[in-house]
Amino acid sequence: LAVANIGAVIMPWMVFYHQSAVVDKGMTTKDLRAARRDTAMGAVITQLIMIAILVTVAATIGVYHPGESLNTVQQIADALTPFLGKTVGTILFALGMVGASLVAAIVVSLATAWGLGEVSGYQRSLEHQPRKAPWFYVTYTAMLIIGGVVVVSGVNLVNLSVAVQVMNAALLPIVLGFLYLLALKALPKPYRLHGGYSVVVGMVVAITSILGMYAAVSPFF
């Protein structure tokens, strides 16, 4: 679960989504400071939300129902909602799940459509109408449909989520390694990593990569 949490916080595909979104917005080096602030704010806010959820679960289920099995979304809902009242708790939990699902569906589908577009060369921009970028919108729609099919297929979504996040952590060494080398050597000199900051970033990359490799090999031992 600890490794899965790393995969949930630093998702490899988010690197590709982020750079594609920057390109799609038409941002330039003049927007670099604003882009950094945007990324930093998003990272802080999402982590605060995650911390709030963990504290809430620990203060409710962890205190009153220690050791309770939480293997399905329904079990999580049933365990959390009584503390807020059945009606209010159910509504808040449902709104949280719907909001998170919508954001995830849009981001993952866009990352796939943009990524495949970069590989294959088809038109790929939200600025284009479907007639001008048909394959972009076909890929985007197909990903949404596939996600919907998986949800209604009856697969255990909790186990699937943990497995996907562990896979994310296992892929981190590849993505972060190339990203670090890119920032260290390939970027124009004014924008490269240098000095103590490059050392700190390198240490973070090394630690997360080691944990990612551990996630990849641990199931076999």
PDB file of C-alpha atoms in Angstrom:
ATOM      1  CA  LEU A   1       0.000   0.000   0.000  1.00  0.00           C
ATOM      2  CA  ALA A   2       2.885   2.373   0.727  1.00  0.00           C
ATOM      3  CA  VAL A   3       4.306   1.775  -2.742  1.00  0.00           C
ATOM      4  CA  ALA A   4       0.831   2.122  -4.255  1.00  0.00           C
ATOM      5  CA  ASN A   5       0.535   5.494  -2.535  1.00  0.00           C
ATOM      6  CA  ILE A   6       3.730   6.628  -4.262  1.00  0.00           C
ATOM      7  CA  GLY A   7       2.270   5.492  -7.581  1.00  0.00           C
ATOM      8  CA  ALA A   8      -0.894   7.442  -6.825  1.00  0.00           C
ATOM      9  CA  VAL A   9       1.018  10.634  -6.015  1.00  0.00           C
ATOM     10  CA  ILE A  10       3.608  10.514  -8.834  1.00  0.00           C
ATOM     11  CA  MET A  11       1.844   8.978 -11.815  1.00  0.00           C
ATOM     12  CA  PRO A  12       4.097   8.373 -14.846  1.00  0.00           C
ATOM     13  CA  TRP A  13       1.376   9.175 -17.360  1.00  0.00           C
ATOM     14  CA  MET A  14       0.775  12.536 -15.660  1.00  0.00           C
ATOM     15  CA  VAL A  15       4.188  13.643 -16.954  1.00  0.00           C
ATOM     16  CA  PHE A  16       2.966  13.137 -20.515  1.00  0.00           C
ATOM     17  CA  TYR A  17      -0.405  14.711 -19.764  1.00  0.00           C
ATOM     18  CA  HIS A  18       1.229  17.762 -18.235  1.00  0.00           C
ATOM     19  CA  GLN A  19       3.576  18.452 -21.144  1.00  0.00           C
ATOM     20  CA  SER A  20       0.798  17.846 -23.691  1.00  0.00           C
ATOM     21  CA  ALA A  21      -1.491  20.241 -21.827  1.00  0.00           C
ATOM     22  CA  VAL A  22       1.226  22.902 -21.845  1.00  0.00           C
ATOM     23  CA  VAL A  23       1.646  22.491 -25.608  1.00  0.00           C
ATOM     24  CA  ASP A  24      -2.115  22.503 -26.205  1.00  0.00           C
ATOM     25  CA  LYS A  25      -2.432  25.767 -24.287  1.00  0.00           C
ATOM     26  CA  GLY A  26       0.275  27.319 -26.455  1.00  0.00           C
ATOM     27  CA  MET A  27       2.393  28.261 -23.449  1.00  0.00           C
ATOM     28  CA  THR A  28       5.916  29.615 -23.931  1.00  0.00           C
ATOM     29  CA  THR A  29       8.933  30.289 -21.722  1.00  0.00           C
ATOM     30  CA  LYS A  30       7.224  33.522 -20.671  1.00  0.00           C
ATOM     31  CA  ASP A  31       4.573  31.392 -18.959  1.00  0.00           C
ATOM     32  CA  LEU A  32       7.110  29.230 -17.108  1.00  0.00           C
ATOM     33  CA  ARG A  33       6.674  30.926 -13.735  1.00  0.00           C
ATOM     34  CA  ALA A  34       2.874  30.727 -13.929  1.00  0.00           C
ATOM     35  CA  ALA A  35       3.084  27.067 -14.975  1.00  0.00           C
ATOM     36  CA  ARG A  36       5.307  26.281 -11.989  1.00  0.00           C
ATOM     37  CA  ARG A  37       2.897  28.000  -9.616  1.00  0.00           C
ATOM     38  CA  ASP A  38      -0.005  26.113 -11.168  1.00  0.00           C
ATOM     39  CA  THR A  39       1.771  22.773 -10.765  1.00  0.00           C
ATOM     40  CA  ALA A  40       2.872  23.543  -7.201  1.00  0.00           C
ATOM     41  CA  MET A  41      -0.619  24.613  -6.138  1.00  0.00           C
ATOM     42  CA  GLY A  42      -2.157  21.501  -7.674  1.00  0.00           C
ATOM     43  CA  ALA A  43       0.372  19.246  -5.941  1.00  0.00           C
ATOM     44  CA  VAL A  44      -0.198  20.862  -2.533  1.00  0.00           C
ATOM     45  CA  ILE A  45      -3.999  20.874  -2.798  1.00  0.00           C
ATOM     46  CA  THR A  46      -4.219  17.236  -3.890  1.00  0.00           C
ATOM     47  CA  GLN A  47      -1.923  16.136  -1.065  1.00  0.00           C
ATOM     48  CA  LEU A  48      -3.953  18.101   1.487  1.00  0.00           C
ATOM     49  CA  ILE A  49      -7.083  16.339   0.247  1.00  0.00           C
ATOM     50  CA  MET A  50      -5.365  12.957   0.525  1.00  0.00           C
ATOM     51  CA  ILE A  51      -4.161  13.750   4.058  1.00  0.00           C
ATOM     52  CA  ALA A  52      -7.674  14.858   5.045  1.00  0.00           C
ATOM     53  CA  ILE A  53      -9.126  11.583   3.770  1.00  0.00           C
ATOM     54  CA  LEU A  54      -6.520   9.491   5.606  1.00  0.00           C
ATOM     55  CA  VAL A  55      -7.080  11.408   8.853  1.00  0.00           C
ATOM     56  CA  THR A  56     -10.850  11.057   8.490  1.00  0.00           C
ATOM     57  CA  VAL A  57     -10.616   7.307   7.966  1.00  0.00           C
ATOM     58  CA  ALA A  58      -8.170   6.903  10.865  1.00  0.00           C
ATOM     59  CA  ALA A  59     -10.358   8.996  13.206  1.00  0.00           C
ATOM     60  CA  THR A  60     -13.541   7.123  12.348  1.00  0.00           C
ATOM     61  CA  ILE A  61     -13.048   3.604  11.078  1.00  0.00           C
ATOM     62  CA  GLY A  62      -9.631   3.266  12.703  1.00  0.00           C
ATOM     63  CA  VAL A  63     -11.036   4.147  16.139  1.00  0.00           C
ATOM     64  CA  TYR A  64     -14.486   2.587  16.120  1.00  0.00           C
ATOM     65  CA  HIS A  65     -14.007  -0.327  13.714  1.00  0.00           C
ATOM     66  CA  PRO A  66     -10.315  -1.291  13.820  1.00  0.00           C
ATOM     67  CA  GLY A  67      -9.415  -4.156  11.544  1.00  0.00           C
ATOM     68  CA  GLU A  68     -12.622  -3.867   9.538  1.00  0.00           C
ATOM     69  CA  SER A  69     -12.329  -5.180   5.991  1.00  0.00           C
ATOM     70  CA  LEU A  70     -12.432  -2.477   3.301  1.00  0.00           C
ATOM     71  CA  ASN A  71     -12.139  -4.495   0.119  1.00  0.00           C
ATOM     72  CA  THR A  72     -14.916  -2.856  -1.899  1.00  0.00           C
ATOM     73  CA  VAL A  73     -16.217   0.649  -2.517  1.00  0.00           C
ATOM     74  CA  GLN A  74     -19.487  -0.348  -0.851  1.00  0.00           C
ATOM     75  CA  GLN A  75     -17.676  -1.416   2.318  1.00  0.00           C
ATOM     76  CA  ILE A  76     -15.822   1.907   2.429  1.00  0.00           C
ATOM     77  CA  ALA A  77     -19.075   3.820   1.970  1.00  0.00           C
ATOM     78  CA  ASP A  78     -20.900   1.781   4.615  1.00  0.00           C
ATOM     79  CA  ALA A  79     -18.072   2.316   7.105  1.00  0.00           C
ATOM     80  CA  LEU A  80     -17.699   6.080   6.577  1.00  0.00           C
ATOM     81  CA  THR A  81     -21.205   7.416   5.984  1.00  0.00           C
ATOM     82  CA  PRO A  82     -22.716   6.650   9.445  1.00  0.00           C
ATOM     83  CA  PHE A  83     -20.415   9.209  11.096  1.00  0.00           C
ATOM     84  CA  LEU A  84     -21.960  12.023   9.048  1.00  0.00           C
ATOM     85  CA  GLY A  85     -25.494  10.711   9.151  1.00  0.00           C
ATOM     86  CA  LYS A  86     -26.881   8.237   6.668  1.00  0.00           C
ATOM     87  CA  THR A  87     -28.335  10.767   4.217  1.00  0.00           C
ATOM     88  CA  VAL A  88     -25.664  13.479   4.421  1.00  0.00           C
ATOM     89  CA  GLY A  89     -22.852  10.940   4.531  1.00  0.00           C
ATOM     90  CA  THR A  90     -24.148   9.073   1.494  1.00  0.00           C
ATOM     91  CA  ILE A  91     -24.534  12.289  -0.512  1.00  0.00           C
ATOM     92  CA  LEU A  92     -21.060  13.580   0.397  1.00  0.00           C
ATOM     93  CA  PHE A  93     -19.419  10.237  -0.332  1.00  0.00           C
ATOM     94  CA  ALA A  94     -21.231   9.961  -3.664  1.00  0.00           C
ATOM     95  CA  LEU A  95     -20.281  13.511  -4.663  1.00  0.00           C
ATOM     96  CA  GLY A  96     -16.652  12.851  -3.765  1.00  0.00           C
ATOM     97  CA  MET A  97     -16.552   9.638  -5.789  1.00  0.00           C
ATOM     98  CA  VAL A  98     -18.278  11.216  -8.797  1.00  0.00           C
ATOM     99  CA  GLY A  99     -15.994  14.260  -8.734  1.00  0.00           C
ATOM    100  CA  ALA A 100     -12.825  12.186  -8.468  1.00  0.00           C
ATOM    101  CA  SER A 101     -14.031   9.783 -11.156  1.00  0.00           C
ATOM    102  CA  LEU A 102     -14.869  12.568 -13.608  1.00  0.00           C
ATOM    103  CA  VAL A 103     -11.489  14.234 -13.161  1.00  0.00           C
ATOM    104  CA  ALA A 104      -9.635  10.923 -13.499  1.00  0.00           C
ATOM    105  CA  ALA A 105     -11.636   9.868 -16.567  1.00  0.00           C
ATOM    106  CA  ILE A 106     -10.996  13.148 -18.362  1.00  0.00           C
ATOM    107  CA  VAL A 107      -7.294  13.328 -17.494  1.00  0.00           C
ATOM    108  CA  VAL A 108      -6.453   9.682 -18.284  1.00  0.00           C
ATOM    109  CA  SER A 109      -8.388   9.749 -21.554  1.00  0.00           C
ATOM    110  CA  LEU A 110      -6.769  13.011 -22.644  1.00  0.00           C
ATOM    111  CA  ALA A 111      -3.297  11.741 -21.732  1.00  0.00           C
ATOM    112  CA  THR A 112      -3.861   8.655 -23.894  1.00  0.00           C
ATOM    113  CA  ALA A 113      -5.274  10.608 -26.842  1.00  0.00           C
ATOM    114  CA  TRP A 114      -2.458  13.162 -26.709  1.00  0.00           C
ATOM    115  CA  GLY A 115       0.244  10.519 -26.234  1.00  0.00           C
ATOM    116  CA  LEU A 116      -0.902   8.332 -29.124  1.00  0.00           C
ATOM    117  CA  GLY A 117      -1.206  11.458 -31.245  1.00  0.00           C
ATOM    118  CA  GLU A 118       2.427  12.353 -30.600  1.00  0.00           C
ATOM    119  CA  VAL A 119       3.517   8.838 -31.562  1.00  0.00           C
ATOM    120  CA  SER A 120       1.328   8.473 -34.664  1.00  0.00           C
ATOM    121  CA  GLY A 121       1.271  12.106 -35.754  1.00  0.00           C
ATOM    122  CA  TYR A 122      -2.483  12.664 -35.990  1.00  0.00           C
ATOM    123  CA  GLN A 123      -4.026  16.042 -35.137  1.00  0.00           C
ATOM    124  CA  ARG A 124      -4.382  16.295 -31.365  1.00  0.00           C
ATOM    125  CA  SER A 125      -5.804  19.385 -29.744  1.00  0.00           C
ATOM    126  CA  LEU A 126      -8.902  20.399 -27.856  1.00  0.00           C
ATOM    127  CA  GLU A 127      -8.822  23.529 -29.999  1.00  0.00           C
ATOM    128  CA  HIS A 128      -9.703  21.444 -33.071  1.00  0.00           C
ATOM    129  CA  GLN A 129     -13.211  20.397 -34.033  1.00  0.00           C
ATOM    130  CA  PRO A 130     -13.855  16.622 -34.303  1.00  0.00           C
ATOM    131  CA  ARG A 131     -13.819  16.866 -38.114  1.00  0.00           C
ATOM    132  CA  LYS A 132     -10.284  18.247 -38.059  1.00  0.00           C
ATOM    133  CA  ALA A 133      -8.958  15.836 -35.415  1.00  0.00           C
ATOM    134  CA  PRO A 134     -11.143  12.703 -35.733  1.00  0.00           C
ATOM    135  CA  TRP A 135      -8.622  10.206 -34.368  1.00  0.00           C
ATOM    136  CA  PHE A 136      -7.958  12.363 -31.328  1.00  0.00           C
ATOM    137  CA  TYR A 137     -11.635  12.378 -30.378  1.00  0.00           C
ATOM    138  CA  VAL A 138     -12.113   8.711 -31.326  1.00  0.00           C
ATOM    139  CA  THR A 139      -9.272   7.721 -28.992  1.00  0.00           C
ATOM    140  CA  TYR A 140     -10.563   9.985 -26.240  1.00  0.00           C
ATOM    141  CA  THR A 141     -14.104   8.576 -26.516  1.00  0.00           C
ATOM    142  CA  ALA A 142     -12.853   4.991 -26.724  1.00  0.00           C
ATOM    143  CA  MET A 143     -10.931   5.406 -23.472  1.00  0.00           C
ATOM    144  CA  LEU A 144     -14.045   6.713 -21.728  1.00  0.00           C
ATOM    145  CA  ILE A 145     -16.082   3.759 -23.008  1.00  0.00           C
ATOM    146  CA  ILE A 146     -13.422   1.235 -21.957  1.00  0.00           C
ATOM    147  CA  GLY A 147     -13.308   2.784 -18.492  1.00  0.00           C
ATOM    148  CA  GLY A 148     -17.084   2.585 -18.192  1.00  0.00           C
ATOM    149  CA  VAL A 149     -17.076  -1.068 -19.253  1.00  0.00           C
ATOM    150  CA  VAL A 150     -14.452  -1.900 -16.621  1.00  0.00           C
ATOM    151  CA  VAL A 151     -16.507  -0.199 -13.891  1.00  0.00           C
ATOM    152  CA  VAL A 152     -19.724  -2.087 -14.723  1.00  0.00           C
ATOM    153  CA  SER A 153     -17.939  -5.396 -15.367  1.00  0.00           C
ATOM    154  CA  GLY A 154     -18.023  -6.328 -11.690  1.00  0.00           C
ATOM    155  CA  VAL A 155     -14.253  -6.300 -11.158  1.00  0.00           C
ATOM    156  CA  ASN A 156     -13.131  -5.378  -7.643  1.00  0.00           C
ATOM    157  CA  LEU A 157     -12.371  -1.679  -8.080  1.00  0.00           C
ATOM    158  CA  VAL A 158     -10.392  -1.350  -4.841  1.00  0.00           C
ATOM    159  CA  ASN A 159      -7.996  -4.156  -5.741  1.00  0.00           C
ATOM    160  CA  LEU A 160      -7.773  -2.851  -9.302  1.00  0.00           C
ATOM    161  CA  SER A 161      -6.940   0.654  -8.068  1.00  0.00           C
ATOM    162  CA  VAL A 162      -4.185  -0.622  -5.770  1.00  0.00           C
ATOM    163  CA  ALA A 163      -2.748  -2.802  -8.564  1.00  0.00           C
ATOM    164  CA  VAL A 164      -2.734   0.117 -11.023  1.00  0.00           C
ATOM    165  CA  GLN A 165      -0.985   2.404  -8.541  1.00  0.00           C
ATOM    166  CA  VAL A 166       1.646  -0.267  -7.843  1.00  0.00           C
ATOM    167  CA  MET A 167       2.160  -0.539 -11.617  1.00  0.00           C
ATOM    168  CA  ASN A 168       2.572   3.243 -11.751  1.00  0.00           C
ATOM    169  CA  ALA A 169       5.263   3.036  -9.081  1.00  0.00           C
ATOM    170  CA  ALA A 170       7.013   0.240 -10.982  1.00  0.00           C
ATOM    171  CA  LEU A 171       7.146   2.399 -14.133  1.00  0.00           C
ATOM    172  CA  LEU A 172       8.484   5.439 -12.297  1.00  0.00           C
ATOM    173  CA  PRO A 173      12.214   4.618 -12.676  1.00  0.00           C
ATOM    174  CA  ILE A 174      11.911   4.678 -16.477  1.00  0.00           C
ATOM    175  CA  VAL A 175       9.893   7.876 -16.748  1.00  0.00           C
ATOM    176  CA  LEU A 176      11.645   9.819 -13.989  1.00  0.00           C
ATOM    177  CA  GLY A 177      15.071   8.662 -15.137  1.00  0.00           C
ATOM    178  CA  PHE A 178      14.624  10.003 -18.660  1.00  0.00           C
ATOM    179  CA  LEU A 179      12.913  13.140 -17.342  1.00  0.00           C
ATOM    180  CA  TYR A 180      15.845  13.823 -15.011  1.00  0.00           C
ATOM    181  CA  LEU A 181      18.393  13.332 -17.801  1.00  0.00           C
ATOM    182  CA  LEU A 182      16.332  15.603 -20.035  1.00  0.00           C
ATOM    183  CA  ALA A 183      16.305  18.350 -17.414  1.00  0.00           C
ATOM    184  CA  LEU A 184      19.998  17.831 -16.673  1.00  0.00           C
ATOM    185  CA  LYS A 185      21.492  17.720 -20.179  1.00  0.00           C
ATOM    186  CA  ALA A 186      18.997  18.207 -23.012  1.00  0.00           C
ATOM    187  CA  LEU A 187      17.247  21.434 -22.048  1.00  0.00           C
ATOM    188  CA  PRO A 188      18.671  24.830 -23.057  1.00  0.00           C
ATOM    189  CA  LYS A 189      21.303  25.851 -20.500  1.00  0.00           C
ATOM    190  CA  PRO A 190      19.215  28.537 -18.748  1.00  0.00           C
ATOM    191  CA  TYR A 191      16.549  25.942 -17.924  1.00  0.00           C
ATOM    192  CA  ARG A 192      18.707  22.962 -16.955  1.00  0.00           C
ATOM    193  CA  LEU A 193      18.982  21.599 -13.439  1.00  0.00           C
ATOM    194  CA  HIS A 194      22.164  22.750 -11.777  1.00  0.00           C
ATOM    195  CA  GLY A 195      23.868  23.074  -8.425  1.00  0.00           C
ATOM    196  CA  GLY A 196      22.334  21.847  -5.208  1.00  0.00           C
ATOM    197  CA  TYR A 197      18.856  21.741  -6.701  1.00  0.00           C
ATOM    198  CA  SER A 198      19.927  19.095  -9.226  1.00  0.00           C
ATOM    199  CA  VAL A 199      21.345  17.001  -6.364  1.00  0.00           C
ATOM    200  CA  VAL A 200      18.090  17.221  -4.387  1.00  0.00           C
ATOM    201  CA  VAL A 201      16.030  16.314  -7.451  1.00  0.00           C
ATOM    202  CA  GLY A 202      18.402  13.432  -8.194  1.00  0.00           C
ATOM    203  CA  MET A 203      17.986  12.082  -4.657  1.00  0.00           C
ATOM    204  CA  VAL A 204      14.191  12.260  -4.930  1.00  0.00           C
ATOM    205  CA  VAL A 205      14.319  10.471  -8.291  1.00  0.00           C
ATOM    206  CA  ALA A 206      16.627   7.800  -6.855  1.00  0.00           C
ATOM    207  CA  ILE A 207      14.454   7.148  -3.787  1.00  0.00           C
ATOM    208  CA  THR A 208      11.210   6.926  -5.746  1.00  0.00           C
ATOM    209  CA  SER A 209      12.894   4.748  -8.374  1.00  0.00           C
ATOM    210  CA  ILE A 210      14.177   2.320  -5.744  1.00  0.00           C
ATOM    211  CA  LEU A 211      10.704   2.052  -4.232  1.00  0.00           C
ATOM    212  CA  GLY A 212       9.268   1.602  -7.716  1.00  0.00           C
ATOM    213  CA  MET A 213      11.675  -1.230  -8.508  1.00  0.00           C
ATOM    214  CA  TYR A 214      10.825  -2.806  -5.164  1.00  0.00           C
ATOM    215  CA  ALA A 215       7.154  -2.703  -6.164  1.00  0.00           C
ATOM    216  CA  ALA A 216       7.982  -4.407  -9.443  1.00  0.00           C
ATOM    217  CA  VAL A 217       9.948  -7.323  -7.975  1.00  0.00           C
ATOM    218  CA  SER A 218       8.311  -7.841  -4.561  1.00  0.00           C
ATOM    219  CA  PRO A 219       5.365  -9.942  -5.879  1.00  0.00           C
ATOM    220  CA  PHE A 220       7.850 -12.571  -7.095  1.00  0.00           C
ATOM    221  CA  PHE A 221       9.439 -13.132  -3.663  1.00  0.00           C
TER     222      PHE A 221
END
